[in-house]
Amino acid sequence: MTSNEFPESKEISDLFKGSSLRERSSLKLGWNGITVERRSTEAGERPEAASDHYFIVLWETHSTHGEREDVRGQFASYIKHPGTISTCIPGIIPRVRAFSKTEAIVCALNPVFLAGIEDELDCRPTDPMRSQLGITDKGLWGLVSLLATEAAEEGRCGRLYADSLAHTLGIRFLYTTREQRQQEPQKMSTLPRYLLQRIVELMHTNLASDLSLATLASESGYSRAHFVRMFRAATGQTPYQYLLDLRLERARQFIKNGSRSLTDIAASCGFASHTSFSKAFRRRFRTTPSLYRREI
């Protein structure tokens, strides 16, 4: 996989010197403040480096071992087991001697992106952030894995889906890298009816567009975190789930009422491809669009 054909994150390349992409990077999708890549690196030495980004590393496939230089210049052994996670905060990345091949999903988080999320929290954590090695966290693992899959599938589920995952990941990361637990949010009031109607109308008139979470939150006048919670309290669904249902219902009506091609219907309802449309339609209606057309 060449870097000309598939651009790579400079920040991740600096963290994993000499590594190569195993799947498409999220870089081309233009996600705001976050990049996710599956990387592979052979055994060897990686020099000390500095970074101003935060990282989440999901260790995959098999155990990997080596040595890491500490602040005294001495090397200490390490082993990374599949299914564990390392988190890194900005600063010096120590020199590493890897004795075996490494395969990992690496997520780079821009500090401005994280600061924006932290500013919106009701209860901001106060403990200092710290790097962590070899932890287990099903939430972090699941969110990063979903983003990696979305990148590999070239943004199949759309901007709102990726924005929602990235925002949730940012919140979890802010607490995971600190000692204190994430506090349970207080009971949230629902989005006022007139605002809900405005958001739903915006969705209806922009079904073919790649709506972002920031656009919807801005229309409501609330922060992203407040908007998502209030929207869910009002509808029982996340904004992405609600928008997906609107798109699928519009697509079903197009199939019932006309002779447009399924590819045209997919595009006009905001799906990235006919394949992504077919998968979503089948999950929702338990049949494929082509079978549904033949049965009506």
Short mmCIF file of C-alpha atoms in Angstrom, two decimals:
data_model
loop_
_atom_site.label_atom_id
_atom_site.label_comp_id
_atom_site.label_asym_id
_atom_site.label_seq_id
_atom_site.Cartn_x
_atom_site.Cartn_y
_atom_site.Cartn_z
CA MET A 1 0.00 0.00 0.00
CA THR A 2 1.82 3.11 -1.22
CA SER A 3 1.74 6.47 0.57
CA ASN A 4 0.99 8.22 -2.74
CA GLU A 5 -2.16 6.19 -3.25
CA PHE A 6 -3.13 6.13 0.43
CA PRO A 7 -1.80 9.08 2.47
CA GLU A 8 -0.55 8.38 5.98
CA SER A 9 -0.72 10.36 9.20
CA LYS A 10 2.60 12.08 9.94
CA GLU A 11 1.88 11.92 13.68
CA ILE A 12 1.29 8.16 13.59
CA SER A 13 4.34 7.65 11.36
CA ASP A 14 6.44 9.53 13.93
CA LEU A 15 5.07 7.32 16.71
CA PHE A 16 5.61 4.08 14.75
CA LYS A 17 8.79 4.76 12.77
CA GLY A 18 9.17 2.43 9.80
CA SER A 19 5.62 1.09 10.01
CA SER A 20 3.30 0.55 7.06
CA LEU A 21 -0.44 0.85 6.52
CA ARG A 22 -2.46 -2.36 6.54
CA GLU A 23 -5.71 -0.69 5.45
CA ARG A 24 -6.87 2.73 4.27
CA SER A 25 -6.21 5.63 6.60
CA SER A 26 -9.05 7.88 7.73
CA LEU A 27 -6.95 10.85 6.58
CA LYS A 28 -8.69 11.19 3.20
CA LEU A 29 -12.10 11.34 4.88
CA GLY A 30 -11.26 14.67 6.51
CA TRP A 31 -12.38 13.77 10.03
CA ASN A 32 -11.98 16.73 12.35
CA GLY A 33 -9.18 16.28 14.89
CA ILE A 34 -8.85 12.51 14.71
CA THR A 35 -7.01 10.02 12.49
CA VAL A 36 -7.24 6.22 12.68
CA GLU A 37 -4.93 3.77 10.91
CA ARG A 38 -4.11 0.08 11.05
CA ARG A 39 -0.31 -0.23 11.13
CA SER A 40 2.26 -3.00 10.93
CA THR A 41 5.94 -2.70 11.85
CA GLU A 42 8.80 -5.18 11.80
CA ALA A 43 11.27 -5.82 14.60
CA GLY A 44 13.89 -3.13 15.02
CA GLU A 45 14.84 0.01 16.92
CA ARG A 46 12.75 3.18 16.88
CA PRO A 47 14.50 6.41 17.96
CA GLU A 48 13.22 8.84 20.55
CA ALA A 49 10.73 11.37 19.18
CA ALA A 50 8.46 14.16 20.38
CA SER A 51 4.77 14.64 19.65
CA ASP A 52 2.09 17.20 20.47
CA HIS A 53 -0.73 14.69 19.84
CA TYR A 54 -2.54 12.17 22.01
CA PHE A 55 -2.62 8.51 20.94
CA ILE A 56 -4.65 5.38 21.56
CA VAL A 57 -2.97 2.14 20.47
CA LEU A 58 -4.92 -1.11 20.21
CA TRP A 59 -2.55 -4.09 20.17
CA GLU A 60 -3.82 -6.75 17.78
CA THR A 61 -3.15 -10.26 16.47
CA HIS A 62 -0.33 -11.58 18.68
CA SER A 63 1.85 -10.70 21.66
CA THR A 64 4.80 -8.45 20.91
CA HIS A 65 7.80 -7.79 23.12
CA GLY A 66 10.85 -5.59 23.32
CA GLU A 67 12.57 -2.94 25.44
CA ARG A 68 11.73 0.70 26.17
CA GLU A 69 14.18 3.35 27.33
CA ASP A 70 13.30 5.04 30.63
CA VAL A 71 14.14 8.56 31.85
CA ARG A 72 17.52 7.33 33.19
CA GLY A 73 18.54 6.04 29.78
CA GLN A 74 18.16 2.41 30.83
CA PHE A 75 16.08 -0.15 28.94
CA ALA A 76 13.23 -2.07 30.55
CA SER A 77 11.45 -5.05 29.01
CA TYR A 78 7.84 -4.83 27.88
CA ILE A 79 5.27 -7.16 26.40
CA LYS A 80 2.05 -6.17 24.63
CA HIS A 81 -0.77 -8.69 24.67
CA PRO A 82 -3.50 -8.68 22.00
CA GLY A 83 -6.65 -7.04 23.28
CA THR A 84 -4.83 -4.51 25.45
CA ILE A 85 -4.51 -0.75 24.94
CA SER A 86 -1.83 1.88 25.43
CA THR A 87 -2.60 5.59 25.68
CA CYS A 88 -0.02 8.34 25.16
CA ILE A 89 -0.15 12.02 26.04
CA PRO A 90 1.91 14.76 24.32
CA GLY A 91 5.61 14.77 25.10
CA ILE A 92 8.65 12.60 24.49
CA ILE A 93 8.14 9.21 22.86
CA PRO A 94 10.93 7.02 24.29
CA ARG A 95 13.35 4.96 22.24
CA VAL A 96 12.12 1.41 21.68
CA ARG A 97 13.76 -1.86 20.65
CA ALA A 98 11.06 -4.10 19.22
CA PHE A 99 12.00 -7.79 19.14
CA SER A 100 8.97 -8.94 17.16
CA LYS A 101 6.52 -7.77 14.53
CA THR A 102 3.83 -5.38 15.74
CA GLU A 103 0.29 -5.00 14.44
CA ALA A 104 -1.94 -2.33 15.92
CA ILE A 105 -4.77 0.11 15.35
CA VAL A 106 -3.47 3.59 16.12
CA CYS A 107 -5.68 6.60 16.78
CA ALA A 108 -4.15 10.10 16.84
CA LEU A 109 -6.11 12.83 18.62
CA ASN A 110 -5.45 16.52 18.00
CA PRO A 111 -5.14 18.49 21.29
CA VAL A 112 -7.45 21.24 19.96
CA PHE A 113 -10.10 18.60 19.21
CA LEU A 114 -9.88 17.20 22.75
CA ALA A 115 -9.88 20.66 24.34
CA GLY A 116 -13.09 21.50 22.49
CA ILE A 117 -14.77 18.37 23.83
CA GLU A 118 -13.53 19.00 27.37
CA ASP A 119 -14.89 22.55 27.32
CA GLU A 120 -18.37 21.14 26.66
CA LEU A 121 -18.39 18.67 29.57
CA ASP A 122 -20.79 19.33 32.44
CA CYS A 123 -18.28 18.02 34.99
CA ARG A 124 -14.75 18.50 33.72
CA PRO A 125 -12.17 16.06 35.14
CA THR A 126 -9.48 17.75 37.20
CA ASP A 127 -6.84 15.04 37.67
CA PRO A 128 -3.78 15.29 35.40
CA MET A 129 -3.75 13.11 32.30
CA ARG A 130 -1.15 10.34 32.11
CA SER A 131 0.00 7.74 29.63
CA GLN A 132 -1.13 4.16 30.28
CA LEU A 133 0.35 0.87 29.12
CA GLY A 134 -1.42 -2.46 28.68
CA ILE A 135 -4.86 -1.49 29.99
CA THR A 136 -8.15 -3.10 29.02
CA ASP A 137 -11.13 -0.90 28.18
CA LYS A 138 -13.94 -2.37 26.10
CA GLY A 139 -15.40 1.06 25.41
CA LEU A 140 -12.20 2.52 23.96
CA TRP A 141 -11.49 -0.67 22.04
CA GLY A 142 -14.94 -0.77 20.50
CA LEU A 143 -15.01 2.90 19.50
CA VAL A 144 -11.56 2.90 17.90
CA SER A 145 -12.31 -0.39 16.11
CA LEU A 146 -15.54 1.01 14.66
CA LEU A 147 -13.70 4.10 13.42
CA ALA A 148 -10.98 1.91 11.87
CA THR A 149 -13.64 -0.11 10.06
CA GLU A 150 -15.33 3.07 8.86
CA ALA A 151 -12.00 4.31 7.50
CA ALA A 152 -11.30 1.01 5.74
CA GLU A 153 -14.77 1.19 4.16
CA GLU A 154 -14.10 4.75 2.96
CA GLY A 155 -16.68 6.45 5.16
CA ARG A 156 -19.55 4.13 4.26
CA CYS A 157 -21.81 5.30 7.10
CA GLY A 158 -21.30 9.04 6.57
CA ARG A 159 -20.01 12.07 8.44
CA LEU A 160 -22.56 12.14 11.27
CA TYR A 161 -21.74 8.53 12.19
CA ALA A 162 -17.99 9.21 12.33
CA ASP A 163 -18.49 12.51 14.19
CA SER A 164 -20.65 10.79 16.82
CA LEU A 165 -18.12 8.00 17.38
CA ALA A 166 -15.21 10.44 17.54
CA HIS A 167 -17.00 12.71 20.02
CA THR A 168 -17.88 9.77 22.28
CA LEU A 169 -14.32 8.46 22.01
CA GLY A 170 -12.92 11.86 22.98
CA ILE A 171 -15.05 11.99 26.14
CA ARG A 172 -14.08 8.47 27.18
CA PHE A 173 -10.40 9.16 26.52
CA LEU A 174 -10.47 12.30 28.69
CA TYR A 175 -11.60 10.21 31.66
CA THR A 176 -9.67 7.02 30.91
CA THR A 177 -6.34 8.86 31.02
CA ARG A 178 -7.17 10.21 34.49
CA GLU A 179 -7.69 8.53 37.84
CA GLN A 180 -11.23 9.76 38.38
CA ARG A 181 -14.28 8.02 36.98
CA GLN A 182 -16.64 9.59 34.52
CA GLN A 183 -19.59 10.95 36.46
CA GLU A 184 -23.08 9.87 35.59
CA PRO A 185 -24.78 12.77 33.80
CA GLN A 186 -27.68 14.39 35.59
CA LYS A 187 -31.12 13.74 34.18
CA MET A 188 -31.25 15.70 30.95
CA SER A 189 -34.32 17.59 29.78
CA THR A 190 -35.51 16.85 26.28
CA LEU A 191 -34.86 19.07 23.30
CA PRO A 192 -37.66 21.68 23.13
CA ARG A 193 -40.33 20.73 20.60
CA TYR A 194 -39.71 23.70 18.33
CA LEU A 195 -35.98 22.95 18.22
CA LEU A 196 -36.59 19.27 17.60
CA GLN A 197 -38.88 20.19 14.71
CA ARG A 198 -36.20 22.50 13.31
CA ILE A 199 -33.54 19.76 13.49
CA VAL A 200 -35.82 17.16 11.91
CA GLU A 201 -36.71 19.58 9.10
CA LEU A 202 -33.00 20.20 8.55
CA MET A 203 -32.45 16.46 8.28
CA HIS A 204 -35.38 16.03 5.88
CA THR A 205 -34.17 18.76 3.54
CA ASN A 206 -30.56 17.52 3.61
CA LEU A 207 -30.95 13.76 3.35
CA ALA A 208 -28.55 13.68 0.40
CA SER A 209 -25.94 15.77 2.25
CA ASP A 210 -23.20 14.52 4.56
CA LEU A 211 -24.50 16.30 7.67
CA SER A 212 -22.05 16.70 10.54
CA LEU A 213 -22.72 16.61 14.28
CA ALA A 214 -21.38 20.17 14.55
CA THR A 215 -23.94 21.41 11.99
CA LEU A 216 -26.88 19.86 13.84
CA ALA A 217 -25.67 21.03 17.25
CA SER A 218 -25.14 24.56 15.92
CA GLU A 219 -28.71 24.63 14.61
CA SER A 220 -29.99 23.69 18.07
CA GLY A 221 -27.87 26.32 19.84
CA TYR A 222 -26.42 23.76 22.27
CA SER A 223 -22.98 22.20 22.57
CA ARG A 224 -22.47 18.86 20.84
CA ALA A 225 -22.60 16.94 24.12
CA HIS A 226 -25.82 18.64 25.29
CA PHE A 227 -27.44 18.34 21.87
CA VAL A 228 -26.83 14.59 21.61
CA ARG A 229 -28.23 13.92 25.09
CA MET A 230 -31.27 16.18 24.64
CA PHE A 231 -32.02 14.78 21.19
CA ARG A 232 -31.84 11.24 22.53
CA ALA A 233 -34.06 12.15 25.48
CA ALA A 234 -36.64 13.55 23.04
CA THR A 235 -36.55 10.78 20.41
CA GLY A 236 -35.04 7.70 22.04
CA GLN A 237 -32.38 7.67 19.31
CA THR A 238 -29.04 9.26 18.58
CA PRO A 239 -29.01 11.88 15.79
CA TYR A 240 -27.24 9.39 13.51
CA GLN A 241 -29.81 6.65 14.13
CA TYR A 242 -32.68 9.07 13.55
CA LEU A 243 -31.17 10.39 10.32
CA LEU A 244 -30.51 6.84 9.09
CA ASP A 245 -34.16 5.92 9.69
CA LEU A 246 -35.30 8.98 7.73
CA ARG A 247 -33.02 8.05 4.84
CA LEU A 248 -34.20 4.45 4.78
CA GLU A 249 -37.87 5.43 4.91
CA ARG A 250 -37.36 7.93 2.08
CA ALA A 251 -35.57 5.24 0.06
CA ARG A 252 -38.39 2.77 0.65
CA GLN A 253 -40.94 5.31 -0.59
CA PHE A 254 -38.85 5.93 -3.72
CA ILE A 255 -38.75 2.19 -4.40
CA LYS A 256 -42.52 1.86 -3.94
CA ASN A 257 -43.49 4.91 -5.97
CA GLY A 258 -41.14 5.00 -8.94
CA SER A 259 -38.80 3.31 -11.35
CA ARG A 260 -35.57 5.08 -10.39
CA SER A 261 -32.48 2.90 -10.22
CA LEU A 262 -31.39 1.71 -6.81
CA THR A 263 -28.03 3.43 -7.29
CA ASP A 264 -29.81 6.74 -7.91
CA ILE A 265 -32.04 6.20 -4.88
CA ALA A 266 -29.01 5.45 -2.69
CA ALA A 267 -27.29 8.68 -3.74
CA SER A 268 -30.38 10.86 -3.36
CA CYS A 269 -30.93 9.52 0.16
CA GLY A 270 -27.40 10.25 1.34
CA PHE A 271 -25.79 6.81 1.19
CA ALA A 272 -22.13 6.68 0.20
CA SER A 273 -22.67 3.75 -2.17
CA HIS A 274 -25.21 1.22 -3.36
CA THR A 275 -23.47 -1.36 -1.16
CA SER A 276 -23.82 0.69 2.02
CA PHE A 277 -27.46 1.39 1.14
CA SER A 278 -28.19 -2.31 0.63
CA LYS A 279 -26.59 -3.28 3.94
CA ALA A 280 -28.48 -0.63 5.91
CA PHE A 281 -31.77 -1.46 4.14
CA ARG A 282 -31.38 -5.15 4.90
CA ARG A 283 -30.65 -4.53 8.58
CA ARG A 284 -33.72 -2.31 8.88
CA PHE A 285 -36.28 -4.17 6.75
CA ARG A 286 -34.90 -7.74 6.72
CA THR A 287 -34.73 -7.79 2.93
CA THR A 288 -32.61 -6.28 0.19
CA PRO A 289 -33.79 -3.27 -1.86
CA SER A 290 -33.95 -5.37 -5.03
CA LEU A 291 -36.05 -8.09 -3.38
CA TYR A 292 -38.31 -5.47 -1.81
CA ARG A 293 -38.89 -3.92 -5.25
CA ARG A 294 -39.84 -7.29 -6.73
CA GLU A 295 -42.20 -8.12 -3.87
CA ILE A 296 -44.32 -4.95 -3.98
#
